[in-house]
Amino acid sequence: MTQFYLTTAIDYSNGEPHIGHAYEKIGADAIARYHRLRGDDVHFLIGMDEHGQKVEQTAVQQGIEPQALVDALAARFSAMWKRLDISYDQFMRTTDAMHRSGVRALIERILDKNPDDFYEKAYEGWYCVGCEAFKQDAEILDGKCMLHPTRTLEWVEERNWFFRLSRYADFLRTLLTESATFLQPESRRNEMLALIDRGLEDVSASRSRLAWGIPFPKPLSSGEQQTTYVWFDALPNYLTATGFPDQSGPAKWPAQLHVVGKDITRFHTIIWPAMLKAAELPLPERVWGHGFVLFGGERFSKSSGVKLDVDEAISRHGADAFRYFLLREVPFDGDGSFTYERFEERYNADLANSWGNLASRVIAMVEKYRGGLVPDGAFDDNDRLDTADINAYHSAMGGFLLHEALNRAMACVARGNETVQASQPWALAKATDDRSRTALDAILSLLVRQLARQAILLAPFMPSKAQTVWEQIGGPGSIHDQRFEHLTSLSAAGWSVKKGESLFPKDI
Ligand code: MSP
């Protein structure tokens, strides 16, 4: 089996989960579930970024110990991911002992393989606690970080360990230009190349007045023991989750895919590959830099003050409808807005009136006309048209264009509804001749196998509703154990349908 080791960004433990965090986890979950249906050996990692100044400051503001803060938030985030049916295999916390020793081992390995890559330097500059990064002049507007305009920048003067990032400019340029897939979408790649062309500065790898973190393995020449800079602690989580320095973990390094937001793509495609290169370790195969979910034109974040209660949004129509809406509405390669108006429109049009209605009509007809037993019937042009959409669905999923894949799955749903309209099964059911009987068998057989295909195509997006449809049409076992390779030849003949609860009720 081919390993598919997939990760998401680890979320900062300084506030509640919001729709932006949820969007990334849902998107990555759809990718993980898609790969399981392909038969890949999927390992899906998510987790929490628990060290650093941002977390330390929040704990001070709340008058609690940082450990108590991160423990409470880890419980809160993991409960949210359970509620959203995120099928993660491993939940990483950067306060875990295994991670802490792994980070130290990675830094020691760089010190061993390329000792010149770390050097001591006195530095002064503006530090944004929101980004957990020093900011260059071009990133500051009216004295504020452009990404966190509600926060105050801190002037920091320190002597730190520095990582010689500038040395890796050529390596990174080649990596980004020669591999078309290392960083996608294309627009992000161009942004990163432009950044490299403007010149890469070396980055601080340790912090002096920060207690909440992992001790940097080597003291300064003055003897001062510093704390590892939070990004040097956070990025290696993908590696330490594999058990680094030994490979005792559940997945083997390298990861096949890192899914991260566009604001932190540069950490993943510039600093992280440079660190790995310095440690002489393999690079992750692909990085996907998704866009932002916006609300009233603003992105969600603790500091932007944009509030929309994620629990309330999920409660509106349940986890699956929320997953569907976000991934259908916000293109995975760009930005998009969350509005309750659009949510209602899509829920009614795409889910209740289209897929839900189709499933309930088809099941009712099989019960009424064939006593619940799905008849046999030959494949026809509708199957061929579905196959064309299925092929397009796979190429969209292969390129992580989740909205486009959903579009193709929903085209199959629309075709099912058109089949019902065009064939008028109720009229055929009234006739008593053999030809009408055979024709009705063929239509019902087609409609149920179309539903079965739709359920499998939609399973990565709406895992629980897909299972419900699967059970109602009498599909064997769990839908999540099905395999795409059998999708186009799948026949539902002989299955027993069973009407159940309404799939997408209108009044919850
Ligand atoms: N802790 C760092 C990541 C370290 S990864 C080694 C971090 N945390 S975060 O909590 O601020 O963000 C976590 C993820 O959520 C990031 O990928 C970020 O881009 C994403 N999102 C935060 N707000 C978002 C939206 N409004 N929309 C979509 N995703 C956004 O960055």
XYZ file of C-alpha atoms and ligand atoms in Angstrom:
539
model
C 0.000 0.000 0.000
C 1.171 3.491 -0.777
C 1.672 5.657 2.282
C -0.198 8.956 2.276
C 1.022 10.894 5.283
C -0.976 14.087 5.465
C -0.706 16.944 7.952
C -2.444 20.217 8.750
C -1.053 23.281 10.490
C -0.989 22.878 14.254
C -3.305 25.488 15.751
C -2.113 28.056 18.275
C -3.330 27.312 21.783
C -4.317 30.863 22.530
C -8.023 30.919 21.766
C -11.106 29.030 20.706
C -11.329 27.151 17.406
C -12.913 29.290 14.674
C -14.269 28.701 11.186
C -10.856 29.330 9.600
C -9.317 26.479 11.641
C -12.318 24.300 10.846
C -12.093 24.963 7.111
C -8.511 23.688 6.940
C -9.236 20.562 8.980
C -12.366 19.763 6.962
C -10.510 20.228 3.664
C -7.645 18.008 4.801
C -10.136 15.454 6.114
C -11.829 15.272 2.706
C -8.393 14.623 1.174
C -7.578 11.954 3.795
C -10.891 10.180 3.285
C -10.506 10.399 -0.491
C -7.123 8.669 -0.266
C -8.541 5.946 1.989
C -11.204 5.252 -0.656
C -8.372 4.966 -3.167
C -6.868 2.264 -0.982
C -3.863 4.269 0.244
C -2.297 3.761 3.663
C -3.377 7.114 5.079
C -1.909 8.694 8.179
C -3.597 11.977 9.065
C -1.892 14.208 11.633
C -3.331 17.278 13.308
C -2.402 19.008 16.532
C -1.702 22.019 18.673
C 1.085 24.599 18.673
C 1.409 25.103 22.407
C 4.605 27.052 23.053
C 5.715 30.609 22.386
C 5.053 34.119 23.468
C 1.465 34.229 22.232
C 0.421 31.298 24.405
C 2.485 32.511 27.358
C 0.884 35.986 27.183
C -2.634 34.561 26.956
C -2.011 32.429 30.040
C -0.756 35.492 31.941
C -3.835 37.478 30.857
C -6.084 34.682 32.087
C -4.125 34.311 35.306
C -3.448 30.609 34.754
C -0.401 28.446 34.110
C 0.423 27.964 30.390
C 0.111 24.198 30.858
C -3.438 24.579 32.196
C -4.322 26.805 29.235
C -2.959 24.415 26.613
C -4.534 21.382 28.283
C -7.958 23.029 28.227
C -7.581 24.145 24.611
C -6.306 20.774 23.404
C -9.467 19.244 24.846
C -11.602 21.951 23.256
C -10.023 21.598 19.779
C -10.078 17.811 19.762
C -13.759 17.859 20.783
C -14.446 20.228 17.892
C -12.662 17.913 15.446
C -14.682 14.960 16.735
C -17.873 16.962 16.288
C -16.863 17.730 12.705
C -16.005 14.074 12.030
C -12.351 14.830 11.310
C -10.828 11.386 10.889
C -7.378 12.170 12.233
C -5.061 9.308 13.148
C -2.777 11.261 15.454
C -3.147 14.395 17.551
C 0.177 16.072 18.161
C 0.865 18.469 21.005
C 4.132 20.345 21.046
C 4.288 20.000 24.832
C 4.501 16.188 24.420
C 7.791 14.778 25.714
C 8.330 12.916 22.439
C 8.071 16.174 20.497
C 10.339 18.071 22.852
C 13.123 15.528 22.548
C 12.584 15.267 18.772
C 13.038 19.022 18.292
C 16.256 18.996 20.279
C 17.475 16.028 18.253
C 16.743 17.855 15.001
C 18.627 20.994 16.066
C 21.532 18.863 17.314
C 21.579 17.095 13.972
C 21.852 20.433 12.129
C 24.622 21.478 14.549
C 26.366 18.233 13.742
C 25.902 18.122 9.948
C 26.203 21.833 9.198
C 27.657 23.550 12.283
C 27.938 26.917 10.491
C 24.212 27.067 9.947
C 23.677 28.370 13.473
C 25.558 31.430 14.668
C 25.142 34.029 17.409
C 24.016 37.514 16.564
C 22.709 40.584 18.356
C 19.483 41.606 16.695
C 16.933 44.303 16.992
C 13.613 44.605 15.230
C 9.850 44.685 15.434
C 8.335 41.428 16.629
C 4.688 40.547 15.951
C 3.365 38.180 18.605
C 0.378 37.419 16.322
C 2.694 36.024 13.632
C 5.337 34.963 16.168
C 7.847 36.520 13.777
C 10.107 39.529 13.262
C 8.671 41.865 10.674
C 10.505 43.648 7.889
C 9.613 47.263 6.979
C 7.635 46.141 3.918
C 5.345 44.106 6.186
C 4.511 47.035 8.481
C 1.797 49.605 7.763
C 1.130 52.584 10.057
C 3.301 50.981 12.725
C 1.275 47.753 12.721
C 1.800 44.267 11.312
C -0.358 44.043 8.165
C -1.656 40.619 9.196
C -2.424 41.627 12.791
C -3.370 45.318 12.727
C -5.026 45.173 16.156
C -1.835 44.051 17.895
C 1.023 46.280 19.007
C 4.437 45.418 17.589
C 7.178 44.816 20.149
C 10.645 46.296 19.755
C 13.062 43.496 20.611
C 16.800 43.745 21.158
C 18.407 40.391 21.857
C 21.410 38.226 21.265
C 20.143 34.953 19.769
C 21.059 31.909 17.844
C 20.467 32.577 14.148
C 19.808 30.102 11.383
C 21.635 30.793 8.141
C 18.559 30.761 5.898
C 20.220 33.030 3.324
C 22.546 30.166 2.417
C 19.597 28.168 1.097
C 18.208 30.741 -1.355
C 19.476 28.946 -4.476
C 18.398 25.567 -3.173
C 14.906 26.897 -2.471
C 14.598 28.670 -5.807
C 15.515 25.451 -7.601
C 13.121 23.424 -5.461
C 10.236 25.749 -6.227
C 10.962 26.141 -9.933
C 11.900 22.588 -10.805
C 9.049 20.862 -9.052
C 5.629 21.914 -10.274
C 3.968 20.175 -7.352
C 6.157 20.940 -4.321
C 4.091 24.034 -3.651
C 0.614 24.554 -5.024
C -1.502 26.364 -6.031
C 0.641 28.076 -8.616
C -0.101 31.567 -7.280
C 1.557 30.707 -3.951
C 4.625 29.416 -5.768
C 4.982 32.741 -7.548
C 4.649 34.593 -4.231
C 7.422 32.493 -2.690
C 9.730 32.930 -5.665
C 9.211 36.694 -5.475
C 10.066 36.548 -1.773
C 13.305 34.680 -2.465
C 14.187 37.150 -5.204
C 13.802 40.041 -2.759
C 16.503 38.336 -0.637
C 16.244 35.967 2.307
C 17.426 37.148 5.692
C 18.756 34.757 8.306
C 16.185 34.010 10.993
C 16.358 33.945 14.743
C 16.200 30.387 16.056
C 16.136 31.057 19.784
C 14.598 33.637 22.101
C 16.009 35.024 25.280
C 13.131 36.210 27.469
C 10.781 33.379 26.699
C 10.336 30.701 29.315
C 7.474 28.738 27.761
C 9.152 26.522 25.198
C 11.828 23.952 24.488
C 15.356 24.795 25.711
C 17.663 25.409 22.735
C 20.189 22.558 22.894
C 23.285 24.782 22.833
C 23.884 27.728 25.218
C 25.158 31.057 23.860
C 28.901 31.692 24.276
C 27.988 33.792 27.327
C 26.561 30.621 28.857
C 22.976 31.891 28.566
C 20.474 29.122 27.986
C 17.814 30.223 25.479
C 14.457 28.882 24.396
C 13.845 27.533 20.900
C 12.012 30.059 18.696
C 8.428 28.842 18.360
C 8.497 28.192 14.595
C 11.651 26.076 15.040
C 9.660 24.151 17.614
C 6.377 23.983 15.644
C 7.487 23.040 12.127
C 9.305 19.853 13.232
C 6.048 18.449 14.669
C 5.464 16.754 11.328
C 8.772 14.964 11.742
C 8.655 14.273 15.482
C 5.217 12.669 14.993
C 7.018 9.911 13.067
C 9.099 9.181 16.152
C 12.189 11.114 15.000
C 15.114 10.583 15.600
C 14.190 6.926 15.262
C 11.314 5.902 13.020
C 9.197 4.395 15.774
C 6.076 6.425 15.002
C 2.956 5.405 13.124
C 4.008 6.962 9.777
C 7.340 7.230 8.015
C 8.973 10.522 7.143
C 8.673 12.252 4.656
C 5.086 13.457 4.621
C 3.301 13.295 1.318
C 1.344 16.498 1.918
C 1.281 19.496 4.261
C -2.009 21.431 4.121
C -1.522 24.965 5.464
C -2.999 28.438 5.072
C -1.550 31.052 2.756
C -0.345 33.191 5.686
C 2.097 30.502 6.793
C 3.045 29.032 3.424
C 6.420 30.769 3.609
C 7.304 29.028 6.869
C 6.512 25.688 5.223
C 8.159 26.223 1.864
C 11.155 28.356 2.836
C 12.180 27.832 6.468
C 11.056 24.205 6.822
C 12.769 22.805 3.692
C 15.907 24.770 4.581
C 15.919 23.268 8.100
C 15.480 19.776 6.674
C 18.187 20.329 4.082
C 20.512 21.584 6.834
C 19.750 18.402 8.781
C 20.251 16.335 5.608
C 16.782 14.874 5.850
C 14.216 14.301 3.078
C 11.754 17.080 2.238
C 7.981 16.780 2.369
C 6.624 15.882 -1.064
C 3.949 18.538 -1.421
C 2.644 21.643 0.311
C -0.809 23.049 -0.369
C -1.394 26.685 0.602
C -5.143 27.162 0.886
C -6.897 30.526 1.059
C -9.048 32.123 3.734
C -12.630 31.916 4.807
C -13.769 35.493 5.203
C -16.670 36.908 7.128
C -17.820 40.395 6.196
C -14.611 40.744 4.165
C -12.363 39.979 7.170
C -10.487 36.821 8.054
C -11.185 35.052 11.300
C -8.567 35.329 13.969
C -8.482 36.057 17.628
C -6.921 39.452 17.080
C -9.097 40.603 14.158
C -12.081 40.448 16.483
C -14.226 38.854 13.754
C -16.617 36.619 15.618
C -18.851 33.914 14.321
C -19.637 31.085 16.632
C -18.512 27.886 14.983
C -20.630 25.688 17.274
C -23.693 27.666 16.341
C -22.919 27.419 12.614
C -22.565 23.620 12.925
C -25.800 23.360 14.902
C -27.724 25.044 12.105
C -27.852 21.944 9.864
C -25.385 19.487 11.383
C -21.705 18.759 10.725
C -22.061 17.302 7.219
C -24.016 20.237 5.808
C -21.484 22.630 7.355
C -18.598 20.649 5.814
C -20.319 20.591 2.453
C -21.090 24.285 2.510
C -17.568 25.413 3.397
C -15.872 23.223 0.819
C -18.402 24.016 -1.916
C -18.450 27.743 -1.263
C -14.799 28.544 -0.528
C -12.517 27.348 -3.340
C -9.606 25.405 -1.869
C -7.157 27.414 -3.982
C -8.562 30.835 -3.063
C -10.618 32.853 -0.605
C -14.369 32.833 -0.074
C -16.966 34.179 2.310
C -19.124 32.581 4.919
C -22.640 33.998 5.070
C -25.699 32.439 6.636
C -27.777 33.496 3.588
C -25.598 31.432 1.211
C -25.545 28.592 3.714
C -29.355 28.459 3.710
C -29.503 28.700 -0.081
C -27.063 25.878 -0.624
C -28.576 23.731 2.092
C -32.000 23.975 0.515
C -31.011 23.862 -3.144
C -28.120 21.353 -3.167
C -28.827 19.159 -0.165
C -32.495 19.133 0.825
C -34.087 19.648 -2.605
C -31.515 17.930 -4.739
C -29.674 15.027 -3.079
C -32.044 14.424 -0.169
C -35.072 14.562 -2.389
C -33.567 12.247 -4.991
C -32.652 9.643 -2.377
C -36.070 9.661 -0.749
C -37.943 9.488 -4.079
C -35.836 6.643 -5.457
C -36.081 4.614 -2.249
C -39.835 5.177 -2.070
C -40.257 4.010 -5.679
C -38.193 0.853 -5.180
C -40.293 0.069 -2.101
C -43.578 0.789 -3.853
C -42.930 -0.808 -7.236
C -40.504 -3.632 -6.406
C -41.192 -4.454 -2.771
C -37.866 -2.869 -1.718
C -35.641 -5.147 -3.832
C -33.395 -3.368 -6.360
C -33.971 -4.921 -9.802
C -31.293 -5.755 -12.371
C -30.813 -3.516 -15.385
C -28.263 -2.824 -18.107
C -25.820 0.095 -17.945
C -26.734 2.947 -20.299
C -25.706 6.427 -21.437
C -26.346 7.882 -17.997
C -23.657 5.585 -16.591
C -21.257 6.779 -19.274
C -22.039 10.411 -18.478
C -21.522 9.713 -14.770
C -18.174 8.094 -15.612
C -17.048 11.283 -17.347
C -17.929 13.260 -14.216
C -16.196 10.691 -12.005
C -13.008 11.032 -14.046
C -13.193 14.814 -13.719
C -13.831 14.388 -9.963
C -10.621 12.350 -9.643
C -8.513 14.856 -11.509
C -9.937 17.671 -9.373
C -9.198 15.728 -6.152
C -5.695 14.875 -7.408
C -5.056 18.630 -7.703
C -6.821 19.362 -4.361
C -9.528 21.410 -6.106
C -12.125 20.198 -3.654
C -14.842 22.643 -4.748
C -14.452 21.427 -8.322
C -14.681 17.769 -7.254
C -17.878 18.575 -5.340
C -19.211 20.268 -8.432
C -18.712 17.032 -10.379
C -20.320 14.895 -7.687
C -23.295 17.252 -7.638
C -23.519 17.032 -11.443
C -24.126 13.286 -10.920
C -26.874 14.147 -8.406
C -28.471 16.522 -10.928
C -28.314 13.765 -13.548
C -30.137 11.424 -11.159
C -32.914 13.973 -10.736
C -33.083 14.471 -14.510
C -33.321 10.697 -14.979
C -36.365 10.605 -12.712
C -38.016 13.494 -14.555
C -37.257 12.179 -18.032
C -38.214 8.552 -17.417
C -41.379 9.128 -15.333
C -41.183 5.798 -13.468
C -44.679 6.321 -12.023
C -46.139 6.241 -15.558
C -44.236 3.032 -16.398
C -45.483 1.485 -13.160
C -49.082 1.936 -14.274
C -48.584 -0.089 -17.475
C -48.794 -3.869 -17.185
C -46.943 -4.999 -20.354
C -43.527 -6.718 -20.209
C -41.693 -3.929 -21.987
C -42.783 -1.353 -19.418
C -41.850 -3.730 -16.633
C -38.341 -4.222 -18.023
C -38.022 -0.510 -18.649
C -38.988 0.252 -15.040
C -36.483 -2.348 -13.784
C -33.757 -0.658 -15.814
C -34.638 2.816 -14.528
C -34.819 1.787 -10.862
C -31.615 -0.203 -11.142
C -29.878 2.797 -12.724
C -31.203 5.237 -10.136
C -30.012 3.168 -7.177
C -26.553 2.619 -8.622
C -26.377 6.336 -9.364
C -27.213 7.008 -5.707
C -24.572 4.503 -4.628
C -21.962 6.263 -6.755
C -23.013 9.685 -5.454
C -22.734 8.450 -1.877
C -19.172 7.206 -2.478
C -18.132 10.406 -4.276
C -19.611 12.507 -1.476
C -18.319 10.315 1.386
C -15.082 12.341 1.813
C -17.183 15.495 2.192
C -20.272 14.304 4.067
C -19.127 11.081 5.758
C -22.164 10.542 7.915
C -24.875 11.409 5.364
C -23.097 9.275 2.769
C -23.225 6.323 5.185
C -26.930 6.981 5.819
C -27.726 6.939 2.085
C -25.575 3.825 1.699
C -27.527 2.048 4.430
C -30.903 3.203 3.114
C -30.169 1.803 -0.365
C -28.918 -1.452 1.161
C -25.208 -1.087 0.347
C -22.974 -3.692 2.028
C -20.851 -2.791 5.086
C -19.439 0.660 5.655
C -19.253 3.096 2.781
C -15.816 4.097 4.028
C -14.504 0.610 3.224
C -15.484 0.906 -0.433
C -12.842 1.403 -3.116
C -12.965 3.804 -6.057
C -11.592 1.187 -8.413
C -14.950 -0.608 -8.281
C -17.041 2.534 -8.586
C -17.938 2.554 -12.262
C -18.710 -1.173 -12.401
C -20.712 -1.144 -9.167
C -24.226 -2.641 -9.463
C -26.910 -2.352 -6.792
C -29.047 -5.199 -8.196
C -30.317 -7.403 -5.362
C -29.832 -4.804 -2.612
C -32.761 -4.172 -0.246
C -33.670 -0.547 0.254
C -35.094 0.703 3.505
C -36.626 4.111 3.916
C -35.249 5.928 6.941
C -35.066 9.354 8.454
C -35.153 12.346 6.117
C -31.608 13.061 4.984
C -31.666 16.860 5.091
C -34.729 17.991 7.036
C -35.805 21.549 6.357
C -36.796 22.528 9.849
C -33.779 21.980 12.059
N 0.537 27.665 14.882
C 0.674 28.159 13.568
C 0.932 27.021 12.583
C 2.153 26.200 12.868
S 2.309 24.906 11.712
C 3.795 24.240 12.040
C -0.607 28.900 13.145
N -1.680 28.645 13.897
S -3.112 29.359 13.669
O -3.948 28.836 14.706
O -2.968 30.771 13.583
O -3.617 28.878 12.276
C -3.783 27.496 11.999
C -4.192 27.322 10.550
O -5.489 27.912 10.345
C -3.241 27.989 9.576
O -2.972 27.160 8.464
C -4.011 29.215 9.137
O -3.693 29.639 7.848
C -5.429 28.689 9.188
N -6.391 29.763 9.250
C -6.502 30.723 10.217
N -7.501 31.569 9.848
C -8.025 31.189 8.655
C -9.121 31.586 7.894
N -9.869 32.625 8.188
N -9.451 30.812 6.833
C -8.782 29.665 6.526
N -7.736 29.262 7.237
C -7.204 30.120 8.175
O -0.567 29.617 12.166
